[in-house]
Each structure stands twice: as structure tokens, then as C-alpha cells.
Amino acid sequence: MVKKLIAGNWKMNGDLGTALTLTREIVAGIDADPRLAGTCDFLLCPPFVHLARVRANLGQKNIESGSVMLGAQDCSEKDNGAVTGDISAVMLADCGVQAVILGHSERRQGHQETSELVKAKATQAHKAGLIAVICVGETETEREQGTHFKIVETQIKASLPDGANAENTVIAYEPVWAIGTGKTATPEDVRSMHKFIRETIGNMRILYGGSVKADNAADLFSTENVDGALIGGASLKSDQYLGIAKSV
Ligand code: PEP
């Protein structure tokens, strides 16, 4: 069985104490249940400023086995230089990061990030040896208009750099209308979109994101072509995050 990837996007939440408590609770939960490491890979994506301290609390065994990975929530499309406030992919790799979320809808919408920019960032991520977790998904209006497959296909084709493959790239399908809203896509919405994405990208992992919680995760994980979840709100509570993993 291919392990499910359980990715937590902590967004801009929590002080250092909160991040470390959450890390310790999650790591203790994983260590206490050996079945979890056999069924899931874990990815924790704290805010930039907490990355190094979170990494120090992941546990040597988890880091070496690769079962718990550290991720960032963005990186620059540039190598280095006069880009005030940005963080390069190489800097992330240097502080122990293994993956980076790119093209999240909150960046596509809130920071006007285009798929071309996401592609340039993913290129940097790959150069630095990071896994790019590339987010795609339609808005509510696009779904109502019936253009969701076309939108997602266009985002994927324009966001994936040359050389993207199953080792260095993960796709997260996140319908924008399901993020942080409590609305989840129906099993049929998820099944048909993940099948479509699979036909478009081949064997890369495809995560579902959008109000995933411990009580709806089992249905999602039993859906064909759902290789894991990208979790926002519920990843900030260790019992929810671990509960999602336990439903694999
Ligand atoms: C997300 O932001 O990637 C996300 C899926 O958020 P939530 O789980 O809170 O809907």
C-alpha cells in the first residue's frame, strides 16, 4: 500500500510555545502508535520563524526515517539577492526543510500569485532538493459555471516545472470554496476530480484539501486516487491531526 501523506498547514497561527507543544503532541502520538508510520507519511508546515525549532523537536528517528517531514508554506522564485522579506528555497533546505507548499489559494488570491510564478517557485524548490506541494482548485463560481476541470487542468499545466515527477512533486487539490468554510466536496466531486488529475499528471501523489477533519477523513481516504490530505484548521489540534491519520 502506498502511504498516505498527512500534511498540516499551520498558516500564520501560533507563537513558538504553541508550535512546540503541537509538535511534541503530534510526535508523541506518532511514536505511541507504530501502525501510523506504516500507513502514513507526515508533513508539518509551521510558519517560517518556527521551522528550525520545530525541526529540533521532530525526533532523530522520525527525521532519519523520513516519516515526519518539515515543510514551509512558500518560497521565493529567485535564487537570492535584493528581495526584502522573501525566503529562498536553498535557505529552507539549509534549515532542514524537505518540502514547500506553493500556490495555495490564499497566495493565489491574496497575493495575486499566478501559475507562472508558482512554476518559477517550484523550479527553485526542485533545484534546492525540496518537494513542491503545488495547490490547485476552482472557486465556487467556477464550479457553478462547470469550468472546474478546465481551471484545474490549466493551473496544473502552467504551474508544474519541467522535471516534475512523483519524487519531487505533490499536487494538492483544494476547491477554494471548501477551504476553512466547513464545506467539504462530495465523495463524487473528489472522486471525479482526482481521477481527472491522475489522468493529467500520472503517478504523483494527489492530496485533497478543504475542511478535512477526523470525522470525514475515512471517507476521503477510501476514495480512489486520494493519496493523503492537506489540512488547515484541523492540523492545529493534535487530536484532530492524529485522528485524521488514524482513519487511514
Ligand atoms: C488549507 O488551507 O489548505 C485547508 C485545506 O484549510 P482547511 O483544512 O482549514 O479547510
XYZ file of C-alpha atoms and ligand atoms in Angstrom:
258
model
C 0.000 0.000 0.000
C 1.254 3.497 -0.836
C 1.399 5.536 2.349
C -0.973 8.485 2.647
C 0.658 11.873 3.114
C -0.865 13.755 6.046
C 0.199 17.381 5.572
C -0.597 20.057 8.141
C -0.565 23.684 7.023
C -0.387 25.752 10.205
C -0.616 29.012 8.214
C 0.076 32.189 10.261
C -1.084 30.755 13.571
C 0.506 30.321 16.952
C 3.502 31.569 18.870
C 6.636 29.491 19.370
C 5.248 27.840 22.510
C 2.118 26.747 20.650
C 4.168 25.394 17.736
C 6.431 23.372 20.024
C 3.565 21.975 22.081
C 1.748 20.944 18.909
C 4.923 19.345 17.532
C 5.565 17.391 20.733
C 1.970 16.166 20.934
C 1.967 15.050 17.298
C 5.345 13.320 17.547
C 4.304 11.593 20.790
C 1.101 10.408 19.094
C 3.031 9.016 16.120
C 5.629 7.344 18.329
C 2.917 5.787 20.501
C 1.173 4.095 17.563
C 3.674 2.243 15.326
C 0.867 1.418 12.859
C 0.759 5.105 11.881
C 4.303 5.187 10.499
C 3.399 2.147 8.405
C 0.344 3.744 6.834
C 1.198 7.459 6.682
C 3.949 9.948 5.961
C 3.635 13.160 7.930
C 4.437 16.714 6.880
C 4.282 19.630 9.313
C 4.332 23.140 7.815
C 4.751 25.756 10.550
C 5.351 29.474 9.915
C 8.892 30.284 8.683
C 10.085 31.639 12.045
C 9.306 28.380 13.864
C 10.840 25.993 11.318
C 14.211 25.421 12.966
C 12.751 24.938 16.442
C 10.033 22.606 15.207
C 12.654 20.548 13.387
C 14.665 20.181 16.585
C 11.586 18.619 18.173
C 10.705 16.109 15.458
C 12.884 13.371 16.932
C 16.003 11.947 15.300
C 14.329 8.634 14.454
C 11.463 10.360 12.660
C 13.803 12.649 10.728
C 16.127 9.819 9.683
C 13.314 7.512 8.614
C 11.664 10.376 6.723
C 8.319 9.509 8.302
C 7.875 13.031 9.703
C 8.919 15.792 7.326
C 9.225 19.515 7.796
C 7.633 21.846 5.257
C 7.455 25.578 4.609
C 4.432 27.462 3.311
C 6.103 29.367 0.468
C 9.483 30.198 -1.078
C 10.911 32.813 -3.407
C 11.073 32.377 -7.172
C 14.563 33.927 -7.052
C 17.922 32.381 -6.138
C 18.962 35.173 -3.769
C 19.573 38.921 -3.684
C 17.666 42.111 -3.031
C 14.228 40.647 -2.358
C 13.276 42.065 1.017
C 11.184 39.751 3.142
C 11.401 36.682 0.929
C 12.988 33.335 1.790
C 14.799 31.243 -0.804
C 14.359 27.512 -1.299
C 18.061 27.000 -0.561
C 17.647 28.768 2.806
C 14.752 26.456 3.617
C 16.746 23.365 2.706
C 19.604 24.696 4.823
C 17.427 24.741 7.933
C 16.199 21.187 7.420
C 13.062 21.743 5.378
C 12.144 18.930 2.947
C 9.012 20.283 1.272
C 7.282 23.552 0.471
C 3.629 24.386 -0.178
C 3.288 26.522 -3.316
C 0.332 28.194 -4.991
C -2.019 27.903 -2.035
C -5.263 29.687 -2.924
C -4.617 32.173 -0.109
C -1.480 33.200 -2.012
C -3.017 32.938 -5.473
C -5.882 35.181 -4.336
C -4.402 37.288 -1.511
C -1.033 37.892 -3.168
C -2.120 37.658 -6.803
C 0.226 34.733 -7.461
C -0.099 33.374 -10.976
C 0.585 29.818 -12.073
C 3.684 31.118 -13.896
C 5.031 32.444 -10.593
C 4.163 29.154 -8.869
C 6.121 27.337 -11.597
C 9.166 29.582 -11.013
C 8.949 28.896 -7.264
C 8.595 25.153 -7.861
C 11.673 25.273 -10.096
C 13.622 26.810 -7.200
C 12.227 24.235 -4.789
C 13.351 21.366 -7.014
C 16.799 22.906 -7.514
C 17.174 23.012 -3.737
C 16.076 19.380 -3.413
C 12.676 20.196 -1.907
C 9.368 18.507 -2.653
C 6.948 21.052 -4.138
C 3.388 20.640 -2.862
C 1.525 22.516 -5.594
C -2.028 23.574 -4.790
C -4.753 23.876 -7.404
C -8.507 24.278 -7.197
C -11.512 26.098 -8.533
C -13.632 28.816 -6.927
C -17.305 28.352 -6.150
C -18.292 30.404 -9.208
C -16.056 28.338 -11.476
C -17.664 25.149 -10.177
C -21.147 26.586 -10.633
C -20.205 27.519 -14.197
C -18.972 23.973 -14.785
C -15.432 25.086 -15.680
C -13.703 23.370 -12.727
C -11.958 20.635 -14.735
C -10.615 23.151 -17.251
C -9.460 25.528 -14.476
C -7.617 22.771 -12.612
C -6.045 21.410 -15.808
C -4.840 24.899 -16.784
C -3.400 25.524 -13.290
C -1.582 22.178 -13.296
C -0.131 22.604 -16.776
C 1.060 26.161 -16.063
C 2.352 25.527 -12.503
C 4.401 22.350 -12.930
C 8.002 22.874 -13.989
C 9.850 20.613 -16.414
C 11.251 17.704 -14.489
C 8.332 17.491 -12.049
C 7.888 13.864 -11.070
C 6.465 11.626 -8.355
C 9.546 12.086 -6.170
C 9.743 15.873 -6.197
C 6.134 16.996 -6.652
C 2.803 16.504 -4.890
C -0.464 18.001 -6.140
C -2.999 19.252 -3.594
C -6.500 19.606 -4.979
C -8.190 22.212 -2.823
C -11.532 23.548 -4.027
C -11.344 27.162 -2.841
C -14.938 27.085 -1.600
C -14.102 24.223 0.784
C -11.077 25.830 2.469
C -11.786 26.931 6.028
C -15.520 27.012 5.331
C -16.607 23.711 6.861
C -17.925 22.716 3.410
C -16.383 19.551 2.007
C -16.651 18.401 -1.558
C -18.946 15.404 -2.017
C -17.268 11.995 -2.437
C -18.276 12.119 -6.121
C -16.737 15.619 -6.569
C -13.491 14.330 -5.068
C -13.518 11.041 -6.967
C -14.098 12.636 -10.353
C -11.583 15.464 -9.888
C -8.837 13.189 -8.518
C -9.388 10.763 -11.418
C -9.098 13.688 -13.823
C -5.894 14.928 -12.125
C -4.442 11.397 -12.172
C -5.040 11.227 -15.918
C -3.339 14.613 -16.287
C -0.223 14.074 -14.127
C 0.383 10.338 -13.866
C 1.710 8.863 -10.656
C 2.416 11.931 -8.484
C 0.697 11.943 -5.106
C -2.632 13.797 -5.117
C -3.831 15.247 -1.802
C -7.302 16.538 -1.074
C -7.674 19.728 0.984
C -10.715 21.584 2.223
C -12.189 21.254 5.737
C -10.714 17.776 6.292
C -11.389 16.620 9.849
C -11.090 13.413 11.865
C -14.756 12.633 11.233
C -14.733 12.975 7.433
C -11.223 11.688 6.658
C -12.057 7.961 6.426
C -14.464 8.522 3.519
C -11.892 10.668 1.726
C -9.076 8.186 2.174
C -11.192 5.369 0.821
C -11.774 7.359 -2.381
C -9.702 6.260 -5.368
C -6.684 8.470 -6.175
C -6.753 10.297 -2.826
C -3.164 9.883 -1.617
C -3.468 11.995 1.503
C -4.746 15.307 2.801
C -3.607 18.901 3.110
C -5.132 20.078 6.356
C -5.518 23.648 7.579
C -7.635 24.322 10.681
C -7.718 20.734 11.961
C -3.914 20.469 11.810
C -3.675 22.958 14.689
C -5.182 20.427 17.097
C -3.043 17.358 17.681
C -6.028 15.087 18.417
C -7.690 16.106 15.141
C -4.485 15.794 13.115
C -3.695 12.377 14.593
C -7.347 11.365 14.282
C -7.179 12.113 10.548
C -4.074 9.901 10.253
C -5.723 7.141 12.265
C -8.589 6.995 9.795
C -6.269 5.733 7.044
C -5.862 24.713 3.578
O -5.741 25.880 3.893
O -5.015 24.186 2.841
C -7.019 23.991 4.083
C -7.373 22.893 3.476
O -7.665 24.552 5.144
P -8.879 23.893 5.982
O -8.492 22.479 6.279
O -8.976 24.724 7.218
O -10.080 23.975 5.116
